[in-house]
Amino acid sequence: MYDAGTVIFAATDDVLGQERAIKYHLIVCKSTLRALYICGDGYPGDFEILKTDCNGLEYERSYISLSRVVNANNVLNNPKPKEICVLEDEFLCRLLDAVTSSRTLPLRDKKNIEYGLGKKLQF
């Protein structure tokens, strides 16, 4: 089981417009197995992550999608998920601030992320 703050790379079938894709996932809640996608392209409201924050990312600059939380169960059942990095607490605090002020995440998802990251950060 991966802790909140862990970035994994794995196949998922929880993608829009495709049957399956290999994606970076940031685990945001260990107990509910929720994650956010990390993508090469960003949209308004997404949170920037640099390769210096997580050395295993493909691009120098990527974006944590703050449009929806995904269930990581199907990812963790994948035979070969690969752990990429564990993000520093300081980065997770900045992400948590962005989640709290996000206008794109539904309130239920915000609460789930706040619970998972808050527990990890001991808030």
Short mmCIF file of N, CA, C and O in Angstrom, two decimals:
data_model
loop_
_atom_site.label_atom_id
_atom_site.label_comp_id
_atom_site.label_asym_id
_atom_site.label_seq_id
_atom_site.Cartn_x
_atom_site.Cartn_y
_atom_site.Cartn_z
N MET A 1 0.85 -1.18 0.00
CA MET A 1 0.00 0.00 0.00
C MET A 1 0.89 1.23 0.00
O MET A 1 1.86 1.31 0.73
N TYR A 2 0.55 2.19 -0.83
CA TYR A 2 1.34 3.40 -0.94
C TYR A 2 0.78 4.49 -0.02
O TYR A 2 -0.43 4.65 0.11
N ASP A 3 1.67 5.26 0.60
CA ASP A 3 1.27 6.37 1.45
C ASP A 3 0.86 7.58 0.61
O ASP A 3 1.29 7.72 -0.53
N ALA A 4 0.10 8.47 1.22
CA ALA A 4 -0.22 9.75 0.58
C ALA A 4 1.10 10.46 0.31
O ALA A 4 2.03 10.42 1.11
N GLY A 5 1.18 11.09 -0.86
CA GLY A 5 2.40 11.76 -1.26
C GLY A 5 3.29 10.94 -2.17
O GLY A 5 4.28 11.44 -2.69
N THR A 6 2.92 9.69 -2.40
CA THR A 6 3.69 8.81 -3.28
C THR A 6 3.21 8.97 -4.72
O THR A 6 2.00 8.97 -4.98
N VAL A 7 4.14 9.10 -5.65
CA VAL A 7 3.81 9.15 -7.07
C VAL A 7 4.12 7.78 -7.66
O VAL A 7 5.22 7.25 -7.46
N ILE A 8 3.14 7.22 -8.35
CA ILE A 8 3.33 5.93 -9.02
C ILE A 8 3.02 6.08 -10.51
O ILE A 8 2.33 7.00 -10.92
N PHE A 9 3.56 5.16 -11.28
CA PHE A 9 3.36 5.14 -12.73
C PHE A 9 2.75 3.79 -13.06
O PHE A 9 3.35 2.74 -12.79
N ALA A 10 1.53 3.80 -13.60
CA ALA A 10 0.83 2.54 -13.84
C ALA A 10 -0.28 2.71 -14.85
O ALA A 10 -0.76 3.82 -15.10
N ALA A 11 -0.72 1.59 -15.39
CA ALA A 11 -1.85 1.58 -16.31
C ALA A 11 -3.14 1.76 -15.52
O ALA A 11 -3.26 1.33 -14.37
N THR A 12 -4.10 2.43 -16.15
CA THR A 12 -5.40 2.63 -15.54
C THR A 12 -6.47 2.60 -16.62
O THR A 12 -6.21 2.93 -17.77
N ASP A 13 -7.67 2.19 -16.23
CA ASP A 13 -8.80 2.26 -17.16
C ASP A 13 -9.76 3.38 -16.75
O ASP A 13 -10.83 3.53 -17.31
N ASP A 14 -9.35 4.21 -15.77
CA ASP A 14 -10.17 5.33 -15.30
C ASP A 14 -9.71 6.62 -15.98
O ASP A 14 -9.22 7.54 -15.35
N VAL A 15 -9.84 6.64 -17.31
CA VAL A 15 -9.45 7.82 -18.08
C VAL A 15 -10.60 8.22 -18.99
O VAL A 15 -11.40 7.39 -19.40
N LEU A 16 -10.66 9.49 -19.29
CA LEU A 16 -11.71 10.00 -20.16
C LEU A 16 -11.27 9.89 -21.61
O LEU A 16 -10.16 10.27 -21.96
N GLY A 17 -12.13 9.36 -22.46
CA GLY A 17 -11.86 9.30 -23.89
C GLY A 17 -10.98 8.17 -24.35
O GLY A 17 -10.65 8.07 -25.52
N GLN A 18 -10.56 7.29 -23.43
CA GLN A 18 -9.72 6.15 -23.78
C GLN A 18 -10.15 4.95 -22.95
O GLN A 18 -10.73 5.10 -21.89
N GLU A 19 -9.81 3.76 -23.44
CA GLU A 19 -10.11 2.57 -22.65
C GLU A 19 -9.06 2.37 -21.55
O GLU A 19 -9.37 1.92 -20.46
N ARG A 20 -7.82 2.69 -21.86
CA ARG A 20 -6.73 2.43 -20.93
C ARG A 20 -5.57 3.37 -21.25
O ARG A 20 -5.34 3.71 -22.41
N ALA A 21 -4.84 3.78 -20.22
CA ALA A 21 -3.67 4.65 -20.42
C ALA A 21 -2.68 4.40 -19.30
O ALA A 21 -3.06 3.96 -18.21
N ILE A 22 -1.43 4.68 -19.57
CA ILE A 22 -0.41 4.62 -18.52
C ILE A 22 -0.20 6.04 -18.04
O ILE A 22 0.09 6.94 -18.84
N LYS A 23 -0.39 6.26 -16.75
CA LYS A 23 -0.39 7.61 -16.17
C LYS A 23 0.44 7.66 -14.90
O LYS A 23 0.61 6.67 -14.22
N TYR A 24 0.87 8.88 -14.58
CA TYR A 24 1.43 9.15 -13.27
C TYR A 24 0.26 9.44 -12.33
O TYR A 24 -0.65 10.19 -12.69
N HIS A 25 0.30 8.87 -11.14
CA HIS A 25 -0.74 9.07 -10.13
C HIS A 25 -0.09 9.55 -8.84
O HIS A 25 0.90 8.96 -8.41
N LEU A 26 -0.66 10.57 -8.24
CA LEU A 26 -0.23 11.01 -6.91
C LEU A 26 -1.26 10.51 -5.91
O LEU A 26 -2.42 10.93 -5.97
N ILE A 27 -0.85 9.62 -5.04
CA ILE A 27 -1.76 9.12 -4.01
C ILE A 27 -2.00 10.26 -3.02
O ILE A 27 -1.06 10.83 -2.47
N VAL A 28 -3.29 10.60 -2.82
CA VAL A 28 -3.63 11.70 -1.92
C VAL A 28 -4.35 11.22 -0.66
O VAL A 28 -4.46 11.97 0.30
N CYS A 29 -4.83 9.98 -0.67
CA CYS A 29 -5.46 9.44 0.53
C CYS A 29 -5.23 7.94 0.56
O CYS A 29 -5.75 7.20 -0.28
N LYS A 30 -4.45 7.50 1.52
CA LYS A 30 -4.10 6.09 1.65
C LYS A 30 -5.31 5.25 2.04
O LYS A 30 -5.54 4.17 1.49
N SER A 31 -6.13 5.74 2.96
CA SER A 31 -7.23 4.93 3.48
C SER A 31 -8.37 4.76 2.48
O SER A 31 -9.04 3.73 2.48
N THR A 32 -8.59 5.74 1.61
CA THR A 32 -9.66 5.61 0.61
C THR A 32 -9.13 5.31 -0.78
O THR A 32 -9.91 5.21 -1.73
N LEU A 33 -7.82 5.19 -0.90
CA LEU A 33 -7.16 4.87 -2.17
C LEU A 33 -7.55 5.84 -3.28
O LEU A 33 -7.99 5.45 -4.36
N ARG A 34 -7.38 7.12 -3.02
CA ARG A 34 -7.68 8.16 -4.00
C ARG A 34 -6.39 8.77 -4.51
O ARG A 34 -5.40 8.86 -3.79
N ALA A 35 -6.43 9.22 -5.77
CA ALA A 35 -5.24 9.77 -6.41
C ALA A 35 -5.62 10.91 -7.34
O ALA A 35 -6.78 11.05 -7.74
N LEU A 36 -4.62 11.72 -7.67
CA LEU A 36 -4.73 12.75 -8.69
C LEU A 36 -3.77 12.40 -9.82
O LEU A 36 -2.68 11.88 -9.57
N TYR A 37 -4.17 12.67 -11.05
CA TYR A 37 -3.29 12.44 -12.18
C TYR A 37 -2.24 13.54 -12.27
O TYR A 37 -2.50 14.69 -11.95
N ILE A 38 -1.06 13.16 -12.74
CA ILE A 38 -0.02 14.12 -13.09
C ILE A 38 0.14 14.04 -14.61
O ILE A 38 0.36 12.96 -15.16
N CYS A 39 -0.01 15.19 -15.27
CA CYS A 39 -0.02 15.24 -16.73
C CYS A 39 1.05 16.21 -17.25
O CYS A 39 1.46 17.12 -16.54
N GLY A 40 1.42 16.01 -18.48
CA GLY A 40 2.39 16.89 -19.11
C GLY A 40 1.81 18.25 -19.47
O GLY A 40 2.51 19.25 -19.52
N ASP A 41 0.52 18.28 -19.75
CA ASP A 41 -0.17 19.53 -20.08
C ASP A 41 -1.04 19.95 -18.91
O ASP A 41 -1.69 19.12 -18.28
N GLY A 42 -1.05 21.25 -18.65
CA GLY A 42 -1.86 21.77 -17.56
C GLY A 42 -3.06 22.55 -18.06
O GLY A 42 -3.09 23.01 -19.21
N TYR A 43 -4.04 22.68 -17.20
CA TYR A 43 -5.24 23.45 -17.48
C TYR A 43 -5.42 24.44 -16.33
O TYR A 43 -4.85 24.27 -15.25
N PRO A 44 -6.24 25.47 -16.54
CA PRO A 44 -6.46 26.41 -15.44
C PRO A 44 -6.90 25.69 -14.17
O PRO A 44 -7.76 24.81 -14.22
N GLY A 45 -6.25 26.04 -13.07
CA GLY A 45 -6.57 25.42 -11.79
C GLY A 45 -5.68 24.26 -11.42
O GLY A 45 -5.70 23.79 -10.28
N ASP A 46 -4.89 23.73 -12.36
CA ASP A 46 -3.97 22.64 -12.04
C ASP A 46 -2.78 23.16 -11.26
O ASP A 46 -2.49 24.36 -11.25
N PHE A 47 -2.04 22.24 -10.62
CA PHE A 47 -0.92 22.60 -9.75
C PHE A 47 0.39 22.13 -10.37
O PHE A 47 0.55 20.95 -10.68
N GLU A 48 1.31 23.04 -10.53
CA GLU A 48 2.59 22.74 -11.17
C GLU A 48 3.47 21.86 -10.28
O GLU A 48 3.56 22.07 -9.07
N ILE A 49 4.12 20.88 -10.91
CA ILE A 49 5.12 20.06 -10.24
C ILE A 49 6.33 19.98 -11.17
O ILE A 49 6.18 19.77 -12.38
N LEU A 50 7.50 20.20 -10.62
CA LEU A 50 8.73 20.20 -11.40
C LEU A 50 9.48 18.89 -11.21
O LEU A 50 9.29 18.19 -10.21
N LYS A 51 10.34 18.60 -12.16
CA LYS A 51 11.15 17.39 -12.06
C LYS A 51 12.04 17.44 -10.81
O LYS A 51 12.37 16.40 -10.25
N THR A 52 12.36 18.62 -10.34
CA THR A 52 13.14 18.75 -9.10
C THR A 52 12.31 18.35 -7.88
O THR A 52 12.87 18.01 -6.85
N ASP A 53 10.98 18.39 -8.00
CA ASP A 53 10.10 17.92 -6.92
C ASP A 53 9.99 16.40 -6.92
O ASP A 53 9.82 15.78 -5.87
N CYS A 54 10.04 15.82 -8.11
CA CYS A 54 9.91 14.36 -8.28
C CYS A 54 10.77 13.97 -9.47
O CYS A 54 10.35 14.10 -10.62
N ASN A 55 11.97 13.52 -9.19
CA ASN A 55 12.98 13.27 -10.22
C ASN A 55 12.56 12.26 -11.28
O ASN A 55 13.05 12.29 -12.39
N GLY A 56 11.64 11.37 -10.98
CA GLY A 56 11.25 10.33 -11.93
C GLY A 56 10.24 10.75 -12.97
O GLY A 56 9.89 9.97 -13.85
N LEU A 57 9.77 12.00 -12.92
CA LEU A 57 8.80 12.46 -13.91
C LEU A 57 9.46 12.63 -15.27
O LEU A 57 10.65 12.92 -15.36
N GLU A 58 8.68 12.49 -16.31
CA GLU A 58 9.21 12.54 -17.67
C GLU A 58 9.61 13.95 -18.10
O GLU A 58 10.62 14.14 -18.78
N TYR A 59 8.81 14.95 -17.72
CA TYR A 59 9.04 16.32 -18.18
C TYR A 59 9.61 17.19 -17.07
O TYR A 59 9.40 16.92 -15.89
N GLU A 60 10.31 18.25 -17.47
CA GLU A 60 10.84 19.20 -16.48
C GLU A 60 9.71 19.87 -15.70
O GLU A 60 9.86 20.19 -14.54
N ARG A 61 8.58 20.08 -16.37
CA ARG A 61 7.41 20.73 -15.77
C ARG A 61 6.18 19.90 -16.11
O ARG A 61 5.91 19.65 -17.28
N SER A 62 5.45 19.48 -15.10
CA SER A 62 4.20 18.75 -15.28
C SER A 62 3.15 19.41 -14.41
O SER A 62 3.43 20.39 -13.72
N TYR A 63 1.94 18.85 -14.42
CA TYR A 63 0.83 19.45 -13.69
C TYR A 63 0.00 18.39 -12.98
O TYR A 63 -0.34 17.36 -13.59
N ILE A 64 -0.30 18.66 -11.73
CA ILE A 64 -1.20 17.79 -10.98
C ILE A 64 -2.61 18.28 -11.28
O ILE A 64 -2.95 19.43 -11.03
N SER A 65 -3.41 17.41 -11.85
CA SER A 65 -4.75 17.77 -12.25
C SER A 65 -5.64 17.95 -11.03
O SER A 65 -5.80 17.03 -10.22
N LEU A 66 -6.22 19.13 -10.91
CA LEU A 66 -7.15 19.41 -9.82
C LEU A 66 -8.58 19.48 -10.35
O LEU A 66 -9.39 20.25 -9.88
N SER A 67 -8.88 18.63 -11.32
CA SER A 67 -10.24 18.59 -11.85
C SER A 67 -11.04 17.41 -11.33
O SER A 67 -12.25 17.49 -11.24
N ARG A 68 -10.37 16.32 -10.96
CA ARG A 68 -11.09 15.18 -10.39
C ARG A 68 -10.14 14.23 -9.68
O ARG A 68 -8.98 14.10 -10.05
N VAL A 69 -10.67 13.61 -8.67
CA VAL A 69 -9.94 12.59 -7.92
C VAL A 69 -10.33 11.24 -8.52
O VAL A 69 -11.49 11.02 -8.86
N VAL A 70 -9.36 10.36 -8.66
CA VAL A 70 -9.64 9.04 -9.22
C VAL A 70 -9.40 7.97 -8.17
O VAL A 70 -8.63 8.14 -7.23
N ASN A 71 -10.09 6.84 -8.36
CA ASN A 71 -9.93 5.70 -7.48
C ASN A 71 -8.66 4.96 -7.89
O ASN A 71 -8.53 4.55 -9.04
N ALA A 72 -7.74 4.79 -6.96
CA ALA A 72 -6.46 4.14 -7.27
C ALA A 72 -6.52 2.63 -7.11
O ALA A 72 -5.53 1.95 -7.34
N ASN A 73 -7.66 2.08 -6.76
CA ASN A 73 -7.78 0.63 -6.60
C ASN A 73 -7.37 -0.13 -7.85
O ASN A 73 -6.62 -1.09 -7.77
N ASN A 74 -7.86 0.31 -9.01
CA ASN A 74 -7.52 -0.40 -10.24
C ASN A 74 -6.04 -0.28 -10.57
O ASN A 74 -5.47 -1.16 -11.19
N VAL A 75 -5.42 0.79 -10.15
CA VAL A 75 -3.98 0.99 -10.39
C VAL A 75 -3.17 0.06 -9.49
O VAL A 75 -2.22 -0.58 -9.92
N LEU A 76 -3.56 -0.02 -8.24
CA LEU A 76 -2.81 -0.83 -7.29
C LEU A 76 -2.98 -2.32 -7.57
O LEU A 76 -2.16 -3.13 -7.17
N ASN A 77 -4.06 -2.68 -8.26
CA ASN A 77 -4.25 -4.07 -8.66
C ASN A 77 -3.51 -4.41 -9.94
O ASN A 77 -3.44 -5.55 -10.34
N ASN A 78 -2.96 -3.40 -10.59
CA ASN A 78 -2.15 -3.60 -11.78
C ASN A 78 -0.92 -4.41 -11.38
O ASN A 78 -0.32 -4.15 -10.34
N PRO A 79 -0.53 -5.37 -12.18
CA PRO A 79 0.60 -6.21 -11.77
C PRO A 79 1.94 -5.49 -11.61
O PRO A 79 2.79 -5.96 -10.89
N LYS A 80 2.11 -4.34 -12.27
CA LYS A 80 3.42 -3.71 -12.20
C LYS A 80 3.37 -2.20 -11.99
O LYS A 80 3.97 -1.45 -12.76
N PRO A 81 2.70 -1.70 -10.94
CA PRO A 81 2.82 -0.25 -10.70
C PRO A 81 4.25 0.05 -10.25
O PRO A 81 4.88 -0.73 -9.55
N LYS A 82 4.77 1.19 -10.69
CA LYS A 82 6.15 1.55 -10.37
C LYS A 82 6.15 2.80 -9.49
O LYS A 82 5.59 3.82 -9.88
N GLU A 83 6.77 2.71 -8.32
CA GLU A 83 6.91 3.89 -7.46
C GLU A 83 7.96 4.81 -8.07
O GLU A 83 9.08 4.39 -8.34
N ILE A 84 7.58 6.07 -8.27
CA ILE A 84 8.46 7.06 -8.91
C ILE A 84 9.18 7.89 -7.86
O ILE A 84 10.37 8.14 -7.95
N CYS A 85 8.44 8.38 -6.85
CA CYS A 85 9.04 9.20 -5.80
C CYS A 85 8.03 9.36 -4.66
O CYS A 85 6.87 8.99 -4.79
N VAL A 86 8.50 9.92 -3.57
CA VAL A 86 7.64 10.36 -2.48
C VAL A 86 7.90 11.85 -2.32
O VAL A 86 9.05 12.27 -2.12
N LEU A 87 6.85 12.65 -2.43
CA LEU A 87 6.99 14.10 -2.38
C LEU A 87 7.27 14.59 -0.97
O LEU A 87 6.79 14.01 0.01
N GLU A 88 8.05 15.64 -0.89
CA GLU A 88 8.41 16.25 0.40
C GLU A 88 7.18 16.90 1.05
O GLU A 88 6.27 17.37 0.35
N ASP A 89 7.18 16.95 2.37
CA ASP A 89 6.07 17.54 3.11
C ASP A 89 5.83 19.00 2.72
O ASP A 89 4.68 19.44 2.62
N GLU A 90 6.88 19.75 2.48
CA GLU A 90 6.74 21.16 2.11
C GLU A 90 5.95 21.30 0.80
O GLU A 90 5.07 22.15 0.68
N PHE A 91 6.23 20.43 -0.17
CA PHE A 91 5.49 20.44 -1.42
C PHE A 91 4.04 20.07 -1.17
O PHE A 91 3.12 20.71 -1.71
N LEU A 92 3.81 19.06 -0.35
CA LEU A 92 2.44 18.62 -0.07
C LEU A 92 1.64 19.70 0.65
O LEU A 92 0.43 19.83 0.42
N CYS A 93 2.29 20.49 1.48
CA CYS A 93 1.60 21.62 2.14
C CYS A 93 1.15 22.65 1.11
O CYS A 93 0.02 23.16 1.18
N ARG A 94 2.00 22.95 0.13
CA ARG A 94 1.63 23.89 -0.92
C ARG A 94 0.49 23.34 -1.78
O ARG A 94 -0.44 24.06 -2.15
N LEU A 95 0.55 22.04 -2.06
CA LEU A 95 -0.52 21.39 -2.81
C LEU A 95 -1.83 21.46 -2.03
O LEU A 95 -2.88 21.76 -2.59
N LEU A 96 -1.76 21.20 -0.75
CA LEU A 96 -2.96 21.25 0.10
C LEU A 96 -3.58 22.64 0.09
O LEU A 96 -4.81 22.78 0.01
N ASP A 97 -2.77 23.67 0.12
CA ASP A 97 -3.28 25.05 0.01
C ASP A 97 -4.00 25.25 -1.32
O ASP A 97 -5.06 25.88 -1.37
N ALA A 98 -3.42 24.72 -2.40
CA ALA A 98 -4.04 24.86 -3.72
C ALA A 98 -5.36 24.09 -3.79
O ALA A 98 -6.33 24.56 -4.39
N VAL A 99 -5.41 22.93 -3.18
CA VAL A 99 -6.64 22.13 -3.15
C VAL A 99 -7.72 22.89 -2.40
O VAL A 99 -8.87 22.98 -2.85
N THR A 100 -7.37 23.46 -1.25
CA THR A 100 -8.34 24.18 -0.43
C THR A 100 -8.95 25.35 -1.20
O THR A 100 -10.15 25.61 -1.08
N SER A 101 -8.15 26.03 -2.01
CA SER A 101 -8.67 27.19 -2.75
C SER A 101 -9.14 26.84 -4.17
O SER A 101 -9.57 27.73 -4.90
N SER A 102 -9.08 25.58 -4.55
CA SER A 102 -9.45 25.16 -5.90
C SER A 102 -10.93 25.46 -6.20
O SER A 102 -11.80 25.22 -5.37
N ARG A 103 -11.15 25.94 -7.41
CA ARG A 103 -12.52 26.18 -7.87
C ARG A 103 -12.99 25.07 -8.81
O ARG A 103 -14.11 25.11 -9.30
N THR A 104 -12.11 24.10 -9.07
CA THR A 104 -12.45 23.03 -10.00
C THR A 104 -12.80 21.72 -9.33
O THR A 104 -13.52 20.91 -9.90
N LEU A 105 -12.29 21.48 -8.13
CA LEU A 105 -12.56 20.22 -7.43
C LEU A 105 -13.90 20.29 -6.70
O LEU A 105 -14.18 21.27 -6.01
N PRO A 106 -14.70 19.24 -6.79
CA PRO A 106 -15.92 19.18 -5.98
C PRO A 106 -15.56 19.15 -4.49
O PRO A 106 -14.50 18.65 -4.10
N LEU A 107 -16.45 19.66 -3.67
CA LEU A 107 -16.22 19.73 -2.22
C LEU A 107 -15.90 18.37 -1.63
O LEU A 107 -14.99 18.24 -0.81
N ARG A 108 -16.59 17.33 -2.07
CA ARG A 108 -16.35 15.96 -1.55
C ARG A 108 -14.90 15.55 -1.82
O ARG A 108 -14.23 14.97 -0.96
N ASP A 109 -14.39 15.85 -3.02
CA ASP A 109 -13.01 15.50 -3.36
C ASP A 109 -12.01 16.33 -2.56
O ASP A 109 -10.99 15.81 -2.10
N LYS A 110 -12.33 17.61 -2.37
CA LYS A 110 -11.45 18.46 -1.55
C LYS A 110 -11.33 17.87 -0.15
O LYS A 110 -10.23 17.78 0.41
N LYS A 111 -12.45 17.48 0.43
CA LYS A 111 -12.46 16.93 1.80
C LYS A 111 -11.64 15.65 1.87
O LYS A 111 -10.91 15.41 2.84
N ASN A 112 -11.75 14.81 0.85
CA ASN A 112 -11.00 13.56 0.82
C ASN A 112 -9.51 13.82 0.75
O ASN A 112 -8.71 13.19 1.47
N ILE A 113 -9.10 14.77 -0.08
CA ILE A 113 -7.68 15.12 -0.19
C ILE A 113 -7.19 15.76 1.11
O ILE A 113 -6.10 15.43 1.60
N GLU A 114 -7.97 16.67 1.65
CA GLU A 114 -7.59 17.33 2.91
C GLU A 114 -7.42 16.30 4.03
O GLU A 114 -6.48 16.40 4.82
N TYR A 115 -8.31 15.32 4.07
CA TYR A 115 -8.19 14.26 5.07
C TYR A 115 -6.91 13.44 4.86
O TYR A 115 -6.13 13.24 5.78
N GLY A 116 -6.69 13.00 3.63
CA GLY A 116 -5.53 12.13 3.34
C GLY A 116 -4.20 12.82 3.51
O GLY A 116 -3.30 12.29 4.16
N LEU A 117 -4.08 14.02 2.96
CA LEU A 117 -2.81 14.75 3.10
C LEU A 117 -2.64 15.28 4.51
O LEU A 117 -1.52 15.30 5.05
N GLY A 118 -3.74 15.70 5.14
CA GLY A 118 -3.68 16.17 6.53
C GLY A 118 -3.19 15.08 7.46
O GLY A 118 -2.39 15.32 8.36
N LYS A 119 -3.67 13.86 7.24
CA LYS A 119 -3.23 12.73 8.06
C LYS A 119 -1.73 12.45 7.85
O LYS A 119 -1.00 12.24 8.80
N LYS A 120 -1.31 12.51 6.60
CA LYS A 120 0.12 12.30 6.28
C LYS A 120 0.99 13.38 6.92
O LYS A 120 2.05 13.11 7.44
N LEU A 121 0.49 14.64 6.86
CA LEU A 121 1.25 15.77 7.40
C LEU A 121 1.01 15.99 8.87
O LEU A 121 1.56 16.93 9.46
N GLN A 122 0.16 15.17 9.46
CA GLN A 122 -0.17 15.22 10.89
C GLN A 122 -0.82 16.53 11.27
O GLN A 122 -0.46 17.15 12.27
N PHE A 123 -1.81 16.97 10.50
CA PHE A 123 -2.60 18.17 10.82
C PHE A 123 -3.76 17.76 11.68
O PHE A 123 -4.38 16.79 11.55
#
